[in-house]
Structures are given as structure tokens and as C-alpha cells.
Protein backbone atom coordinates (compact mmCIF):
# COMPACT_ATOMS: atom_id res chain seq x y z
CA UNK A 1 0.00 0.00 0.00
CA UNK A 2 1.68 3.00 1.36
CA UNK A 3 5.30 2.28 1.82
CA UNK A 4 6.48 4.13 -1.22
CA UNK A 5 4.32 6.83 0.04
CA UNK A 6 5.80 6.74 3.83
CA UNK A 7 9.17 6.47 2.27
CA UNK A 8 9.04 9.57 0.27
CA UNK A 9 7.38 11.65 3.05
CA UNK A 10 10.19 10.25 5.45
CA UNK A 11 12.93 11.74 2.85
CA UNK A 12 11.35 14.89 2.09
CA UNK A 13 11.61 15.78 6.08
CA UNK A 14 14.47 15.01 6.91
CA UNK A 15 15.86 16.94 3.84
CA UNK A 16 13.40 19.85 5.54
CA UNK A 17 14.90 19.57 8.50
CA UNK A 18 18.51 19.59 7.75
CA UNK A 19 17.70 22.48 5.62
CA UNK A 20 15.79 24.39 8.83
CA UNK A 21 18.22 22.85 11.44
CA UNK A 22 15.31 22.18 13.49
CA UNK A 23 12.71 19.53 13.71
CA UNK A 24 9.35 19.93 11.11
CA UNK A 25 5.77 18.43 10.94
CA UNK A 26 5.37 17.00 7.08
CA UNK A 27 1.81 16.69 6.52
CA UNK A 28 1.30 14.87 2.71
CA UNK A 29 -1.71 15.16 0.39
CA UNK A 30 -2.31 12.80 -1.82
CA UNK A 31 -5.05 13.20 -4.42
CA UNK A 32 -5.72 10.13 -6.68
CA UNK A 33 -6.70 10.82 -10.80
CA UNK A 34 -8.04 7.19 -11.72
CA UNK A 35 -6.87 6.06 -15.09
CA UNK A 36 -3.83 8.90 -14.83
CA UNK A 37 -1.60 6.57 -16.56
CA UNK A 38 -3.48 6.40 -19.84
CA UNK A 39 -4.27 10.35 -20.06
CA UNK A 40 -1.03 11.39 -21.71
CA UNK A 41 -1.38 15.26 -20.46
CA UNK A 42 -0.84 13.58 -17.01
CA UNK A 43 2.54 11.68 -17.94
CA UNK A 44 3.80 14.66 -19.64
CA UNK A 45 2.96 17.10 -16.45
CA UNK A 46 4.95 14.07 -14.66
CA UNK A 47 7.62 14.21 -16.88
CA UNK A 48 7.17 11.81 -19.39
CA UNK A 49 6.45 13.03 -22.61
CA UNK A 50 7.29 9.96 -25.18
């Protein structure tokens, strides 16, 4: 489920926090587009543009 999610968050504070020198509260939103990887103007907004 949500590893790859927890992981990311997990990274993204700790880069935060070394950047702040202090410690930070990393709240993630996740919004879900269903069928996102067939609608190419998604993939390109994400970086792939093939």
C-alpha cells in the first residue's frame, strides 16, 4: 500500500529539516486521478512526454 508513500514523506523531512536545522511536521496530500496513466497530459505534467 503505502510504503512508497511513507518512504518519500520520510525523505522529504528530513531533507526539511537539515535544511531548517530544526525539527518539522510534514503533513502529505495525496489526491488520486483514476486512469492517470493512460491520459497522456498527465505523464507529460509528470515528466514523461514519449
Amino acid at each position: 500500500g503505502g510504503s512508497m508513500l511513507k518512504k518519500v514523506g520520510t525523505e522529504a523531512r528530513l531533507e526539511v529539516e537539515k535544511f531548517l536545522d530544526s525539527k518539522v511536521f510534514l503533513e502529505l496530500f495525496v489526491k488520486v486521478i483514476p486512469d492517470w496513466r493512460s491520459k497522456k497530459n498527465y505523464l507529460k505534467s509528470f515528466g514523461y512526454d514519449n
